[in-house]
PDB file of C-alpha atoms in Angstrom:
ATOM      1  CA  UNK A   1      85.139  95.769 106.866  1.00 39.00           C
ATOM      2  CA  UNK A   2      79.965  98.453 108.878  1.00 38.00           C
ATOM      3  CA  UNK A   3      79.938  99.534 105.273  1.00 39.00           C
ATOM      4  CA  UNK A   4      81.323 103.020 104.830  1.00 37.00           C
ATOM      5  CA  UNK A   5      79.959 103.195 101.298  1.00 39.00           C
ATOM      6  CA  UNK A   6      76.420 103.219 102.707  1.00 38.00           C
ATOM      7  CA  UNK A   7      77.310 106.088 105.016  1.00 34.00           C
ATOM      8  CA  UNK A   8      78.843 108.137 102.227  1.00 36.00           C
ATOM      9  CA  UNK A   9      75.962 107.394  99.885  1.00 37.00           C
ATOM     10  CA  UNK A  10      73.523 108.680 102.480  1.00 36.00           C
ATOM     11  CA  UNK A  11      75.546 111.821 103.032  1.00 33.00           C
ATOM     12  CA  UNK A  12      76.342 112.826  99.482  1.00 35.00           C
ATOM     13  CA  UNK A  13      73.115 111.838  97.710  1.00 31.00           C
ATOM     14  CA  UNK A  14      73.613 113.305  94.239  1.00 31.00           C
ATOM     15  CA  UNK A  15      76.305 115.887  94.964  1.00 34.00           C
ATOM     16  CA  UNK A  16      80.017 115.456  94.598  1.00 39.00           C
ATOM     17  CA  UNK A  17      81.180 117.487  97.587  1.00 40.00           C
ATOM     18  CA  UNK A  18      80.482 116.778 101.246  1.00 40.00           C
ATOM     19  CA  UNK A  19      80.885 119.103 104.171  1.00 41.00           C
ATOM     20  CA  UNK A  20      80.270 118.522 107.859  1.00 39.00           C
ATOM     21  CA  UNK A  21      77.215 120.171 109.363  1.00 38.00           C
ATOM     22  CA  UNK A  22      79.389 121.991 111.873  1.00 52.00           C
ATOM     23  CA  UNK A  23      82.008 124.188 110.172  1.00 49.00           C
ATOM     24  CA  UNK A  24      85.556 123.396 111.230  1.00 52.00           C
ATOM     25  CA  UNK A  25      84.706 119.953 112.575  1.00 64.00           C
ATOM     26  CA  UNK A  26      85.523 118.065 109.393  1.00 70.00           C
ATOM     27  CA  UNK A  27      87.105 119.126 106.106  1.00 80.00           C
ATOM     28  CA  UNK A  28      85.230 119.388 102.845  1.00 95.00           C
ATOM     29  CA  UNK A  29      85.855 116.559 100.400  1.00 98.00           C
ATOM     30  CA  UNK A  30      85.270 116.542  96.663  1.00 98.00           C
ATOM     31  CA  UNK A  31      84.313 113.087  95.412  1.00 98.00           C
ATOM     32  CA  UNK A  32      84.551 114.120  91.766  1.00 98.00           C
ATOM     33  CA  UNK A  33      88.151 115.215  92.349  1.00 98.00           C
ATOM     34  CA  UNK A  34      88.789 111.990  94.232  1.00 98.00           C
ATOM     35  CA  UNK A  35      87.570 109.985  91.250  1.00 98.00           C
ATOM     36  CA  UNK A  36      89.847 111.985  88.980  1.00 98.00           C
ATOM     37  CA  UNK A  37      92.866 111.311  91.213  1.00 98.00           C
ATOM     38  CA  UNK A  38      91.946 107.618  91.311  1.00 98.00           C
ATOM     39  CA  UNK A  39      92.615 107.361  87.567  1.00 97.00           C
ATOM     40  CA  UNK A  40      96.320 107.381  88.439  1.00 96.00           C
ATOM     41  CA  UNK A  41      95.815 104.278  90.593  1.00 97.00           C
ATOM     42  CA  UNK A  42      93.965 102.094  88.093  1.00 97.00           C
ATOM     43  CA  UNK A  43      96.946  99.975  87.026  1.00 97.00           C
ATOM     44  CA  UNK A  44      97.358  98.487  90.504  1.00 97.00           C
ATOM     45  CA  UNK A  45      94.062  99.041  92.307  1.00 98.00           C
ATOM     46  CA  UNK A  46      91.479  98.947  89.520  1.00 97.00           C
ATOM     47  CA  UNK A  47      89.148 101.735  88.443  1.00 93.00           C
ATOM     48  CA  UNK A  48      86.948 101.425  91.523  1.00 96.00           C
ATOM     49  CA  UNK A  49      89.566 100.300  94.046  1.00 98.00           C
ATOM     50  CA  UNK A  50      88.994  96.565  93.602  1.00 98.00           C
ATOM     51  CA  UNK A  51      92.374  95.266  92.512  1.00 98.00           C
ATOM     52  CA  UNK A  52      92.490  92.103  90.427  1.00 96.00           C
ATOM     53  CA  UNK A  53      96.108  91.325  91.320  1.00 97.00           C
ATOM     54  CA  UNK A  54      96.264  89.758  94.785  1.00 98.00           C
ATOM     55  CA  UNK A  55      99.504  91.510  95.730  1.00 97.00           C
ATOM     56  CA  UNK A  56      97.695  94.853  95.657  1.00 98.00           C
ATOM     57  CA  UNK A  57      95.015  95.622  98.244  1.00 98.00           C
ATOM     58  CA  UNK A  58      91.348  96.154  97.623  1.00 98.00           C
ATOM     59  CA  UNK A  59      90.799  99.703  98.810  1.00 98.00           C
ATOM     60  CA  UNK A  60      87.186 100.119  97.733  1.00 98.00           C
ATOM     61  CA  UNK A  61      84.911 100.473 100.745  1.00 98.00           C
ATOM     62  CA  UNK A  62      87.819 101.035 103.110  1.00 98.00           C
ATOM     63  CA  UNK A  63      87.320 103.623 105.840  1.00 98.00           C
ATOM     64  CA  UNK A  64      88.247 107.080 104.555  1.00 98.00           C
ATOM     65  CA  UNK A  65      90.089 107.996 107.749  1.00 97.00           C
ATOM     66  CA  UNK A  66      92.228 104.881 107.463  1.00 98.00           C
ATOM     67  CA  UNK A  67      93.076 105.461 103.801  1.00 98.00           C
ATOM     68  CA  UNK A  68      93.996 109.076 104.510  1.00 98.00           C
ATOM     69  CA  UNK A  69      96.322 108.001 107.327  1.00 97.00           C
ATOM     70  CA  UNK A  70      98.026 105.394 105.145  1.00 98.00           C
ATOM     71  CA  UNK A  71      98.714 107.947 102.409  1.00 98.00           C
ATOM     72  CA  UNK A  72     100.220 110.208 105.041  1.00 98.00           C
ATOM     73  CA  UNK A  73     102.365 107.358 106.333  1.00 98.00           C
ATOM     74  CA  UNK A  74     103.880 106.717 102.890  1.00 98.00           C
ATOM     75  CA  UNK A  75     105.399 110.202 103.122  1.00 97.00           C
ATOM     76  CA  UNK A  76     108.503 110.939 105.168  1.00 96.00           C
ATOM     77  CA  UNK A  77     107.366 113.084 108.079  1.00 95.00           C
ATOM     78  CA  UNK A  78     109.354 116.254 108.938  1.00 95.00           C
ATOM     79  CA  UNK A  79     112.394 115.307 110.985  1.00 96.00           C
ATOM     80  CA  UNK A  80     112.105 111.588 110.168  1.00 96.00           C
ATOM     81  CA  UNK A  81     114.671 109.529 108.280  1.00 95.00           C
ATOM     82  CA  UNK A  82     112.128 107.376 106.480  1.00 95.00           C
ATOM     83  CA  UNK A  83     108.412 106.860 106.090  1.00 97.00           C
ATOM     84  CA  UNK A  84     106.379 104.730 108.483  1.00 97.00           C
ATOM     85  CA  UNK A  85     105.363 102.612 105.483  1.00 97.00           C
ATOM     86  CA  UNK A  86     108.154 101.925 103.007  1.00 94.00           C
ATOM     87  CA  UNK A  87     106.992 101.376  99.448  1.00 95.00           C
ATOM     88  CA  UNK A  88     108.754 103.015  96.515  1.00 95.00           C
ATOM     89  CA  UNK A  89     105.677 103.139  94.280  1.00 96.00           C
ATOM     90  CA  UNK A  90     103.317 104.476  96.926  1.00 97.00           C
ATOM     91  CA  UNK A  91     105.924 106.919  98.211  1.00 97.00           C
ATOM     92  CA  UNK A  92     106.184 108.453  94.764  1.00 96.00           C
ATOM     93  CA  UNK A  93     102.430 108.639  94.373  1.00 97.00           C
ATOM     94  CA  UNK A  94     101.784 110.072  97.847  1.00 97.00           C
ATOM     95  CA  UNK A  95     104.486 112.693  97.359  1.00 96.00           C
ATOM     96  CA  UNK A  96     102.470 114.213  94.527  1.00 97.00           C
ATOM     97  CA  UNK A  97      99.297 114.538  96.597  1.00 98.00           C
ATOM     98  CA  UNK A  98      98.313 117.520  98.683  1.00 98.00           C
ATOM     99  CA  UNK A  99      96.508 117.016 101.968  1.00 97.00           C
ATOM    100  CA  UNK A 100      93.226 117.844 100.217  1.00 98.00           C
ATOM    101  CA  UNK A 101      93.996 115.374  97.414  1.00 98.00           C
ATOM    102  CA  UNK A 102      94.490 112.617  99.981  1.00 98.00           C
ATOM    103  CA  UNK A 103      91.183 113.412 101.647  1.00 98.00           C
ATOM    104  CA  UNK A 104      89.345 113.543  98.322  1.00 98.00           C
ATOM    105  CA  UNK A 105      90.597 110.225  96.974  1.00 98.00           C
ATOM    106  CA  UNK A 106      90.107 108.536 100.358  1.00 98.00           C
ATOM    107  CA  UNK A 107      86.489 109.703 100.484  1.00 98.00           C
ATOM    108  CA  UNK A 108      85.882 108.554  96.914  1.00 98.00           C
ATOM    109  CA  UNK A 109      87.255 105.087  97.611  1.00 98.00           C
ATOM    110  CA  UNK A 110      85.274 104.758 100.834  1.00 98.00           C
ATOM    111  CA  UNK A 111      82.106 105.330  98.809  1.00 98.00           C
ATOM    112  CA  UNK A 112      82.873 102.441  96.425  1.00 98.00           C
ATOM    113  CA  UNK A 113      81.617  98.901  96.938  1.00 98.00           C
ATOM    114  CA  UNK A 114      84.206  96.253  97.702  1.00 98.00           C
ATOM    115  CA  UNK A 115      83.969  92.955  95.852  1.00 97.00           C
ATOM    116  CA  UNK A 116      83.572  89.783  97.905  1.00 96.00           C
ATOM    117  CA  UNK A 117      86.384  87.312  98.424  1.00 97.00           C
ATOM    118  CA  UNK A 118      86.662  83.753  99.650  1.00 97.00           C
ATOM    119  CA  UNK A 119      89.037  81.516 101.569  1.00 98.00           C
ATOM    120  CA  UNK A 120      91.000  79.124  99.356  1.00 97.00           C
ATOM    121  CA  UNK A 121      92.784  76.714 101.694  1.00 97.00           C
ATOM    122  CA  UNK A 122      90.463  74.230 103.409  1.00 97.00           C
ATOM    123  CA  UNK A 123      93.382  72.710 105.315  1.00 98.00           C
ATOM    124  CA  UNK A 124      94.109  75.905 107.257  1.00 98.00           C
ATOM    125  CA  UNK A 125      90.558  77.264 107.531  1.00 98.00           C
ATOM    126  CA  UNK A 126      90.060  76.034 111.105  1.00 98.00           C
ATOM    127  CA  UNK A 127      93.376  77.517 112.239  1.00 98.00           C
ATOM    128  CA  UNK A 128      92.611  80.814 110.555  1.00 98.00           C
ATOM    129  CA  UNK A 129      89.192  80.995 112.175  1.00 98.00           C
ATOM    130  CA  UNK A 130      90.661  80.152 115.582  1.00 98.00           C
ATOM    131  CA  UNK A 131      93.198  82.974 115.319  1.00 98.00           C
ATOM    132  CA  UNK A 132      90.721  85.519 113.995  1.00 98.00           C
ATOM    133  CA  UNK A 133      87.952  84.779 116.485  1.00 98.00           C
ATOM    134  CA  UNK A 134      89.870  83.558 119.513  1.00 98.00           C
ATOM    135  CA  UNK A 135      93.498  84.559 119.108  1.00 98.00           C
ATOM    136  CA  UNK A 136      96.340  82.335 120.289  1.00 98.00           C
ATOM    137  CA  UNK A 137      96.243  82.185 124.068  1.00 98.00           C
ATOM    138  CA  UNK A 138      99.640  80.541 124.590  1.00 98.00           C
ATOM    139  CA  UNK A 139     101.313  83.311 122.583  1.00 98.00           C
ATOM    140  CA  UNK A 140      99.172  86.066 124.116  1.00 98.00           C
ATOM    141  CA  UNK A 141      97.864  86.997 120.692  1.00 98.00           C
ATOM    142  CA  UNK A 142      94.430  88.637 120.891  1.00 98.00           C
ATOM    143  CA  UNK A 143      91.532  87.779 118.608  1.00 98.00           C
ATOM    144  CA  UNK A 144      91.545  89.847 115.411  1.00 98.00           C
ATOM    145  CA  UNK A 145      87.769  90.190 115.737  1.00 98.00           C
ATOM    146  CA  UNK A 146      88.221  92.292 118.846  1.00 97.00           C
ATOM    147  CA  UNK A 147      89.446  95.233 116.770  1.00 98.00           C
ATOM    148  CA  UNK A 148      88.387  94.375 113.241  1.00 98.00           C
ATOM    149  CA  UNK A 149      84.906  93.067 114.189  1.00 98.00           C
ATOM    150  CA  UNK A 150      83.491  89.534 113.709  1.00 98.00           C
ATOM    151  CA  UNK A 151      82.759  90.109 110.007  1.00 97.00           C
ATOM    152  CA  UNK A 152      85.951  92.035 109.279  1.00 98.00           C
ATOM    153  CA  UNK A 153      84.195  95.416 108.969  1.00 98.00           C
ATOM    154  CA  UNK A 154      86.625  97.159 111.300  1.00 98.00           C
ATOM    155  CA  UNK A 155      85.870 100.378 113.162  1.00 95.00           C
ATOM    156  CA  UNK A 156      85.987 103.664 111.212  1.00 93.00           C
ATOM    157  CA  UNK A 157      88.856 105.985 112.220  1.00 88.00           C
ATOM    158  CA  UNK A 158      90.362 103.266 114.414  1.00 92.00           C
ATOM    159  CA  UNK A 159      90.707  99.871 112.717  1.00 97.00           C
ATOM    160  CA  UNK A 160      90.578  99.077 108.982  1.00 98.00           C
ATOM    161  CA  UNK A 161      88.156  96.874 107.108  1.00 98.00           C
ATOM    162  CA  UNK A 162      89.773  93.468 106.544  1.00 98.00           C
ATOM    163  CA  UNK A 163      86.969  91.219 105.324  1.00 98.00           C
ATOM    164  CA  UNK A 164      87.237  90.230 101.662  1.00 98.00           C
ATOM    165  CA  UNK A 165      90.827  91.432 101.347  1.00 98.00           C
ATOM    166  CA  UNK A 166      93.237  89.436  99.174  1.00 98.00           C
ATOM    167  CA  UNK A 167      94.969  86.812 101.338  1.00 98.00           C
ATOM    168  CA  UNK A 168      98.327  87.427  99.660  1.00 98.00           C
ATOM    169  CA  UNK A 169      98.192  91.112 100.544  1.00 98.00           C
ATOM    170  CA  UNK A 170      97.078  90.564 104.145  1.00 98.00           C
ATOM    171  CA  UNK A 171      99.815  87.997 104.750  1.00 98.00           C
ATOM    172  CA  UNK A 172     102.401  90.312 103.191  1.00 98.00           C
ATOM    173  CA  UNK A 173     101.386  93.117 105.539  1.00 98.00           C
ATOM    174  CA  UNK A 174     101.747  90.887 108.589  1.00 98.00           C
ATOM    175  CA  UNK A 175     105.274  90.058 107.407  1.00 98.00           C
ATOM    176  CA  UNK A 176     105.962  93.759 106.803  1.00 98.00           C
ATOM    177  CA  UNK A 177     104.909  94.562 110.374  1.00 98.00           C
ATOM    178  CA  UNK A 178     107.077  91.747 111.709  1.00 98.00           C
ATOM    179  CA  UNK A 179     110.120  92.740 109.663  1.00 97.00           C
ATOM    180  CA  UNK A 180     109.882  96.438 110.487  1.00 96.00           C
ATOM    181  CA  UNK A 181     109.171  97.529 106.912  1.00 95.00           C
ATOM    182  CA  UNK A 182     105.799  98.800 108.075  1.00 97.00           C
ATOM    183  CA  UNK A 183     105.962 100.741 111.332  1.00 97.00           C
ATOM    184  CA  UNK A 184     102.654 102.569 111.602  1.00 97.00           C
ATOM    185  CA  UNK A 185     101.003 100.330 114.205  1.00 97.00           C
ATOM    186  CA  UNK A 186     102.816  99.312 117.368  1.00 97.00           C
ATOM    187  CA  UNK A 187      99.932  96.982 118.151  1.00 97.00           C
ATOM    188  CA  UNK A 188     100.244  95.076 114.869  1.00 98.00           C
ATOM    189  CA  UNK A 189     104.037  94.963 115.125  1.00 98.00           C
ATOM    190  CA  UNK A 190     103.798  93.365 118.572  1.00 98.00           C
ATOM    191  CA  UNK A 191     101.232  90.818 117.354  1.00 98.00           C
ATOM    192  CA  UNK A 192     103.048  89.881 114.145  1.00 98.00           C
ATOM    193  CA  UNK A 193     106.319  89.285 115.984  1.00 98.00           C
ATOM    194  CA  UNK A 194     104.633  86.395 117.798  1.00 98.00           C
ATOM    195  CA  UNK A 195     103.160  84.756 114.699  1.00 98.00           C
ATOM    196  CA  UNK A 196     104.613  82.040 112.506  1.00 98.00           C
ATOM    197  CA  UNK A 197     104.407  82.192 108.710  1.00 98.00           C
ATOM    198  CA  UNK A 198     101.832  79.388 108.802  1.00 98.00           C
ATOM    199  CA  UNK A 199      99.629  81.301 111.241  1.00 98.00           C
ATOM    200  CA  UNK A 200      99.870  84.465 109.161  1.00 98.00           C
ATOM    201  CA  UNK A 201      98.865  82.688 105.969  1.00 98.00           C
ATOM    202  CA  UNK A 202      96.036  80.823 107.698  1.00 98.00           C
ATOM    203  CA  UNK A 203      94.416  83.898 109.204  1.00 98.00           C
ATOM    204  CA  UNK A 204      94.951  85.902 105.998  1.00 98.00           C
ATOM    205  CA  UNK A 205      93.149  83.224 103.985  1.00 98.00           C
ATOM    206  CA  UNK A 206      90.295  83.113 106.492  1.00 98.00           C
ATOM    207  CA  UNK A 207      89.944  86.910 106.384  1.00 98.00           C
ATOM    208  CA  UNK A 208      89.548  86.792 102.597  1.00 98.00           C
ATOM    209  CA  UNK A 209      86.244  84.982 103.044  1.00 98.00           C
ATOM    210  CA  UNK A 210      84.776  87.291 105.691  1.00 98.00           C
ATOM    211  CA  UNK A 211      81.771  89.408 104.719  1.00 94.00           C
TER     212      UNK A 211
END
């Protein structure tokens, strides 16, 4: 999930703060501050964003724009009854972060290198590959690769990196979209509603091995 870490490395070189060349076009981010904030996330996500527990996502190397949006979505927006993503732990954490904090930690994580993963279930590998690369025509489910790219790199600011992600986490998110617990992507909600548990687990396992 194009490697954002390479982009950030090229931009920051040896400094800890990055600013767009054109003032006002993009906010300044402080990677040193982002690293400091990340210390609060170590228990679940690891020091560098590579979680060891499969129920927690790897967030190292994820697109900064995507991470920033997710942190926003854990907060209850003005006038809303509940957050677009419901998670008691993340809601509490996000509530403590300012907008600048969210940008800083997102930029820091995007600059980290994600560890590789691998598919575990040989019996469902073919099904997972079929769904990811070709979709499910009879259910009008599009290929995941169309948005998340053939190698799972995603598209910065639009679609998240998926490749190498823990299968347990990916499958859980598909269920969350289907069950309405996660409501921050109408596209993913519509897709997940058409998928069986077997299909979700198969494609999640296949995604874990993408690189």
